């Protein structure tokens, strides 16, 4: 009986030793695996923006996380479509659902100087009402994408948002605490098959005044840009220092009528 107990104890001890060895092997493997795990995002700065490059998802993308010190000095900022080849898909989206942190991780824009911000495509997402609350002097948010309206109107708080107008009869819309307007200045690529339904840029300025901001020149393969003109045939060039928008007009209800100033790109074949 004693011999049987001793054998049983030896078996139990052997099993414990084996379990410890196996546990050590598993822990070592886990430790090595954890060391090889890449972070969900990598932080950086580029031009006017701080950003996060998310690498731990099925698709690598950029979320703009705030303004750099240089960006905070500017009155006008254009949101980039990509950084180092990665698409920009989020702009200071508030609570960071992709973060591995357990606390709230906000990334709002803060600038006392910012007056206008341009988003040159419709894919970027903004899902925090407070995104621009740190910009007390911001006068306008302009989306260039003609289809951006449906994904952006829910976002803003006490801000004026402008979009290219494809419906001449719909002058303005309101949603929550923000106001949606149509741009009264549009820049057109002026050739068949152009992206964004032919729209290169959009903006809004007071009627009767000059255009206060000139966007970066558009590009077209095999052509050189020749300036902005008042008509598609490119006969009369727009003079940004002299030419003005038409004077305001109002309908029978006293609302200002949308009058679009269309500028057409001239292209010179190389």
CSV table of C-alpha atoms in Angstrom, one decimal:
chain,number,residue,atom,x,y,z
A,1,UNK,CA,0.0,0.0,0.0
A,2,UNK,CA,2.8,2.4,0.9
A,3,UNK,CA,4.6,1.5,-2.3
A,4,UNK,CA,1.5,2.3,-4.3
A,5,UNK,CA,1.1,5.7,-2.6
A,6,UNK,CA,4.8,6.5,-3.3
A,7,UNK,CA,4.4,5.6,-7.0
A,8,UNK,CA,1.2,7.8,-7.1
A,9,UNK,CA,3.1,10.7,-5.5
A,10,UNK,CA,5.9,10.3,-8.0
A,11,UNK,CA,3.5,10.4,-10.9
A,12,UNK,CA,1.8,13.5,-9.5
A,13,UNK,CA,5.2,15.2,-9.0
A,14,UNK,CA,6.2,14.3,-12.5
A,15,UNK,CA,2.9,15.7,-13.9
A,16,UNK,CA,3.5,19.0,-12.0
A,17,UNK,CA,7.0,19.3,-13.3
A,18,UNK,CA,5.7,18.6,-16.8
A,19,UNK,CA,3.0,21.2,-16.4
A,20,UNK,CA,5.5,23.8,-15.2
A,21,UNK,CA,7.7,23.1,-18.2
A,22,UNK,CA,4.8,23.4,-20.6
A,23,UNK,CA,3.6,26.6,-18.9
A,24,UNK,CA,7.1,28.1,-19.2
A,25,UNK,CA,7.2,27.2,-22.9
A,26,UNK,CA,3.7,28.8,-23.4
A,27,UNK,CA,4.7,32.0,-21.5
A,28,UNK,CA,7.9,32.3,-23.5
A,29,UNK,CA,6.0,32.0,-26.8
A,30,UNK,CA,3.4,34.5,-25.7
A,31,UNK,CA,6.1,37.0,-24.6
A,32,UNK,CA,7.8,36.7,-28.0
A,33,UNK,CA,4.5,37.1,-29.8
A,34,UNK,CA,3.7,40.2,-27.8
A,35,UNK,CA,7.0,41.7,-28.7
A,36,UNK,CA,6.3,41.2,-32.3
A,37,UNK,CA,2.8,42.8,-32.2
A,38,UNK,CA,2.8,46.1,-33.9
A,39,UNK,CA,0.9,49.0,-32.3
A,40,UNK,CA,-2.5,49.9,-33.7
A,41,UNK,CA,-1.3,53.3,-34.7
A,42,UNK,CA,1.9,55.3,-35.2
A,43,UNK,CA,1.8,59.0,-34.3
A,44,UNK,CA,3.5,61.7,-36.4
A,45,UNK,CA,3.3,65.2,-37.8
A,46,UNK,CA,3.1,66.5,-41.4
A,47,UNK,CA,2.7,70.1,-42.4
A,48,UNK,CA,-0.3,71.6,-40.6
A,49,UNK,CA,-1.5,68.4,-38.9
A,50,UNK,CA,-0.7,65.9,-36.3
A,51,UNK,CA,-1.8,62.5,-37.3
A,52,UNK,CA,-2.1,58.8,-36.6
A,53,UNK,CA,-1.3,56.1,-39.1
A,54,UNK,CA,-3.4,53.1,-38.2
A,55,UNK,CA,-1.6,49.9,-39.1
A,56,UNK,CA,-3.4,47.3,-36.9
A,57,UNK,CA,-6.5,47.2,-39.0
A,58,UNK,CA,-7.3,45.4,-42.3
A,59,UNK,CA,-6.6,48.7,-44.1
A,60,UNK,CA,-3.9,51.3,-43.3
A,61,UNK,CA,-5.3,54.8,-43.1
A,62,UNK,CA,-4.6,58.2,-41.6
A,63,UNK,CA,-6.6,60.0,-38.9
A,64,UNK,CA,-5.8,63.7,-38.5
A,65,UNK,CA,-5.5,64.2,-34.8
A,66,UNK,CA,-5.0,68.0,-34.4
A,67,UNK,CA,-3.0,71.0,-35.6
A,68,UNK,CA,0.7,71.4,-35.3
A,69,UNK,CA,2.2,74.7,-34.0
A,70,UNK,CA,2.7,75.8,-37.6
A,71,UNK,CA,-0.9,74.9,-38.4
A,72,UNK,CA,-2.3,76.9,-35.5
A,73,UNK,CA,-0.7,80.0,-37.0
A,74,UNK,CA,-2.7,79.8,-40.2
A,75,UNK,CA,-6.0,81.4,-41.1
A,76,UNK,CA,-6.7,79.0,-44.0
A,77,UNK,CA,-6.0,75.3,-44.0
A,78,UNK,CA,-6.5,72.7,-46.7
A,79,UNK,CA,-7.0,69.1,-45.5
A,80,UNK,CA,-4.6,66.7,-47.4
A,81,UNK,CA,-6.1,63.7,-49.2
A,82,UNK,CA,-3.1,61.6,-48.2
A,83,UNK,CA,0.1,61.6,-46.2
A,84,UNK,CA,3.1,59.5,-47.3
A,85,UNK,CA,0.9,57.6,-49.7
A,86,UNK,CA,-1.7,56.7,-47.0
A,87,UNK,CA,-5.3,58.0,-47.4
A,88,UNK,CA,-6.7,60.5,-45.0
A,89,UNK,CA,-10.0,59.1,-43.8
A,90,UNK,CA,-10.7,60.8,-40.5
A,91,UNK,CA,-10.5,64.3,-39.2
A,92,UNK,CA,-10.3,64.6,-35.4
A,93,UNK,CA,-13.1,62.2,-34.8
A,94,UNK,CA,-13.4,62.5,-31.0
A,95,UNK,CA,-13.6,59.3,-29.1
A,96,UNK,CA,-10.9,57.0,-30.7
A,97,UNK,CA,-12.6,53.7,-31.2
A,98,UNK,CA,-9.4,52.2,-32.7
A,99,UNK,CA,-7.3,53.1,-29.7
A,100,UNK,CA,-5.9,50.5,-27.3
A,101,UNK,CA,-6.4,53.0,-24.5
A,102,UNK,CA,-9.3,52.6,-22.0
A,103,UNK,CA,-9.9,56.3,-21.4
A,104,UNK,CA,-11.4,58.9,-23.7
A,105,UNK,CA,-9.1,59.9,-26.4
A,106,UNK,CA,-10.2,63.2,-28.1
A,107,UNK,CA,-8.4,64.9,-31.0
A,108,UNK,CA,-10.1,68.2,-31.6
A,109,UNK,CA,-8.8,71.1,-33.7
A,110,UNK,CA,-7.7,74.0,-31.6
A,111,UNK,CA,-6.7,77.4,-33.2
A,112,UNK,CA,-7.6,81.0,-32.4
A,113,UNK,CA,-6.4,81.9,-36.0
A,114,UNK,CA,-8.3,79.5,-38.2
A,115,UNK,CA,-11.0,81.1,-40.3
A,116,UNK,CA,-11.5,78.6,-43.1
A,117,UNK,CA,-10.9,74.9,-43.6
A,118,UNK,CA,-11.2,73.1,-46.9
A,119,UNK,CA,-11.9,69.3,-47.3
A,120,UNK,CA,-11.0,68.5,-50.9
A,121,UNK,CA,-12.7,65.1,-51.2
A,122,UNK,CA,-15.9,63.5,-49.9
A,123,UNK,CA,-14.5,60.4,-48.3
A,124,UNK,CA,-13.2,61.9,-45.1
A,125,UNK,CA,-15.3,61.3,-42.0
A,126,UNK,CA,-15.9,63.6,-39.0
A,127,UNK,CA,-18.0,62.2,-36.3
A,128,UNK,CA,-17.7,64.6,-33.3
A,129,UNK,CA,-19.9,67.6,-32.9
A,130,UNK,CA,-17.2,69.2,-30.9
A,131,UNK,CA,-14.4,68.9,-33.6
A,132,UNK,CA,-14.3,72.7,-34.2
A,133,UNK,CA,-15.3,74.1,-30.9
A,134,UNK,CA,-11.6,75.0,-30.2
A,135,UNK,CA,-11.7,77.3,-33.3
A,136,UNK,CA,-13.7,80.3,-32.1
A,137,UNK,CA,-13.0,82.4,-35.2
A,138,UNK,CA,-13.8,79.7,-37.8
A,139,UNK,CA,-16.1,81.3,-40.4
A,140,UNK,CA,-16.6,78.4,-42.8
A,141,UNK,CA,-16.0,74.7,-43.5
A,142,UNK,CA,-16.0,73.9,-47.2
A,143,UNK,CA,-16.4,70.5,-48.7
A,144,UNK,CA,-15.2,70.2,-52.3
A,145,UNK,CA,-16.7,66.7,-52.9
A,146,UNK,CA,-20.1,67.0,-54.6
A,147,UNK,CA,-21.4,63.9,-52.7
A,148,UNK,CA,-20.0,64.9,-49.3
A,149,UNK,CA,-23.3,66.5,-48.1
A,150,UNK,CA,-24.9,63.2,-47.0
A,151,UNK,CA,-22.0,62.2,-44.8
A,152,UNK,CA,-21.2,65.5,-43.2
A,153,UNK,CA,-24.3,67.5,-42.4
A,154,UNK,CA,-24.8,65.7,-39.1
A,155,UNK,CA,-21.4,66.7,-37.7
A,156,UNK,CA,-21.2,70.4,-37.0
A,157,UNK,CA,-22.1,72.5,-34.1
A,158,UNK,CA,-22.8,76.2,-34.6
A,159,UNK,CA,-20.7,76.3,-37.8
A,160,UNK,CA,-21.5,77.2,-41.5
A,161,UNK,CA,-20.7,74.4,-43.9
A,162,UNK,CA,-20.6,74.9,-47.6
A,163,UNK,CA,-20.9,72.4,-50.5
A,164,UNK,CA,-20.9,72.5,-54.3
A,165,UNK,CA,-24.5,73.0,-55.5
A,166,UNK,CA,-25.9,70.6,-58.0
A,167,UNK,CA,-29.5,71.6,-57.3
A,168,UNK,CA,-30.1,75.2,-58.3
A,169,UNK,CA,-33.6,75.3,-56.7
A,170,UNK,CA,-32.4,74.2,-53.2
A,171,UNK,CA,-30.8,77.3,-51.7
A,172,UNK,CA,-29.9,76.3,-48.2
A,173,UNK,CA,-30.6,73.7,-45.5
A,174,UNK,CA,-30.4,73.5,-41.7
A,175,UNK,CA,-29.6,70.6,-39.5
A,176,UNK,CA,-29.2,70.5,-35.7
A,177,UNK,CA,-27.2,73.5,-34.6
A,178,UNK,CA,-25.1,73.8,-37.7
A,179,UNK,CA,-26.1,75.5,-41.0
A,180,UNK,CA,-25.6,74.0,-44.5
A,181,UNK,CA,-25.2,76.3,-47.5
A,182,UNK,CA,-24.2,75.9,-51.1
A,183,UNK,CA,-21.0,77.5,-52.4
A,184,UNK,CA,-21.4,80.5,-54.6
A,185,UNK,CA,-18.0,80.1,-56.3
A,186,UNK,CA,-17.1,76.9,-58.2
A,187,UNK,CA,-14.0,76.0,-60.1
A,188,UNK,CA,-14.6,73.6,-63.0
A,189,UNK,CA,-12.0,71.3,-64.6
A,190,UNK,CA,-13.6,72.1,-67.9
A,191,UNK,CA,-13.0,68.9,-69.8
A,192,UNK,CA,-15.1,65.7,-70.3
A,193,UNK,CA,-14.7,62.9,-67.9
A,194,UNK,CA,-13.3,65.0,-65.1
A,195,UNK,CA,-13.6,63.7,-61.5
A,196,UNK,CA,-16.1,65.0,-58.9
A,197,UNK,CA,-18.6,65.7,-61.6
A,198,UNK,CA,-16.3,68.3,-63.1
A,199,UNK,CA,-15.8,70.3,-59.9
A,200,UNK,CA,-12.2,71.1,-58.9
A,201,UNK,CA,-12.9,73.5,-56.0
A,202,UNK,CA,-15.7,75.4,-54.3
A,203,UNK,CA,-15.9,78.4,-52.0
A,204,UNK,CA,-18.1,81.1,-50.6
A,205,UNK,CA,-17.6,84.8,-50.5
A,206,UNK,CA,-19.8,87.8,-49.8
A,207,UNK,CA,-21.7,89.0,-52.9
A,208,UNK,CA,-20.3,92.1,-54.5
A,209,UNK,CA,-16.7,91.4,-53.2
A,210,UNK,CA,-13.6,89.9,-54.8
A,211,UNK,CA,-12.6,86.2,-54.2
A,212,UNK,CA,-10.3,86.2,-51.2
A,213,UNK,CA,-8.6,82.9,-51.6
A,214,UNK,CA,-7.1,81.3,-54.7
A,215,UNK,CA,-6.8,77.5,-54.6
A,216,UNK,CA,-3.7,75.6,-55.7
A,217,UNK,CA,-3.6,75.1,-59.5
A,218,UNK,CA,-5.2,71.9,-60.8
A,219,UNK,CA,-3.2,69.3,-62.7
A,220,UNK,CA,-4.0,67.3,-65.8
A,221,UNK,CA,-1.8,64.8,-67.5
A,222,UNK,CA,-0.4,66.0,-70.8
A,223,UNK,CA,-1.6,69.6,-70.2
A,224,UNK,CA,-0.4,72.8,-68.6
A,225,UNK,CA,-2.9,74.9,-66.6
A,226,UNK,CA,-3.5,78.3,-68.3
A,227,UNK,CA,-5.6,80.1,-65.7
A,228,UNK,CA,-9.2,80.6,-64.6
A,229,UNK,CA,-11.7,82.0,-67.1
A,230,UNK,CA,-15.3,83.3,-67.0
A,231,UNK,CA,-16.6,81.0,-69.6
A,232,UNK,CA,-16.0,77.5,-70.9
A,233,UNK,CA,-14.4,78.8,-74.1
A,234,UNK,CA,-11.8,80.6,-72.0
A,235,UNK,CA,-12.1,84.0,-73.7
A,236,UNK,CA,-12.1,86.3,-70.6
A,237,UNK,CA,-9.7,85.6,-67.8
A,238,UNK,CA,-10.9,86.2,-64.2
A,239,UNK,CA,-8.9,88.9,-62.5
A,240,UNK,CA,-8.8,88.0,-58.8
A,241,UNK,CA,-7.7,91.5,-57.9
A,242,UNK,CA,-10.5,93.3,-59.7
A,243,UNK,CA,-13.4,91.1,-60.6
A,244,UNK,CA,-16.2,90.7,-58.1
A,245,UNK,CA,-19.1,88.5,-57.4
A,246,UNK,CA,-22.5,89.8,-58.4
A,247,UNK,CA,-24.5,91.9,-56.0
A,248,UNK,CA,-26.9,90.2,-53.7
A,249,UNK,CA,-30.4,89.4,-54.9
A,250,UNK,CA,-33.4,88.3,-52.7
A,251,UNK,CA,-36.5,86.4,-53.4
A,252,UNK,CA,-40.1,87.3,-52.4
A,253,UNK,CA,-39.6,85.8,-48.9
A,254,UNK,CA,-36.5,88.0,-48.3
A,255,UNK,CA,-34.0,85.2,-48.6
A,256,UNK,CA,-30.8,85.7,-50.5
A,257,UNK,CA,-30.8,83.9,-53.9
A,258,UNK,CA,-27.9,81.7,-54.7
A,259,UNK,CA,-25.9,83.1,-57.7
A,260,UNK,CA,-23.0,80.8,-58.7
A,261,UNK,CA,-19.9,82.3,-60.1
A,262,UNK,CA,-18.3,79.6,-62.3
A,263,UNK,CA,-14.7,79.7,-63.2
A,264,UNK,CA,-13.4,77.5,-65.9
A,265,UNK,CA,-9.9,76.0,-66.2
A,266,UNK,CA,-7.9,76.6,-69.4
A,267,UNK,CA,-5.7,73.8,-70.6
A,268,UNK,CA,-2.7,74.1,-72.9
A,269,UNK,CA,-1.6,70.9,-74.5
A,270,UNK,CA,2.1,70.1,-73.9
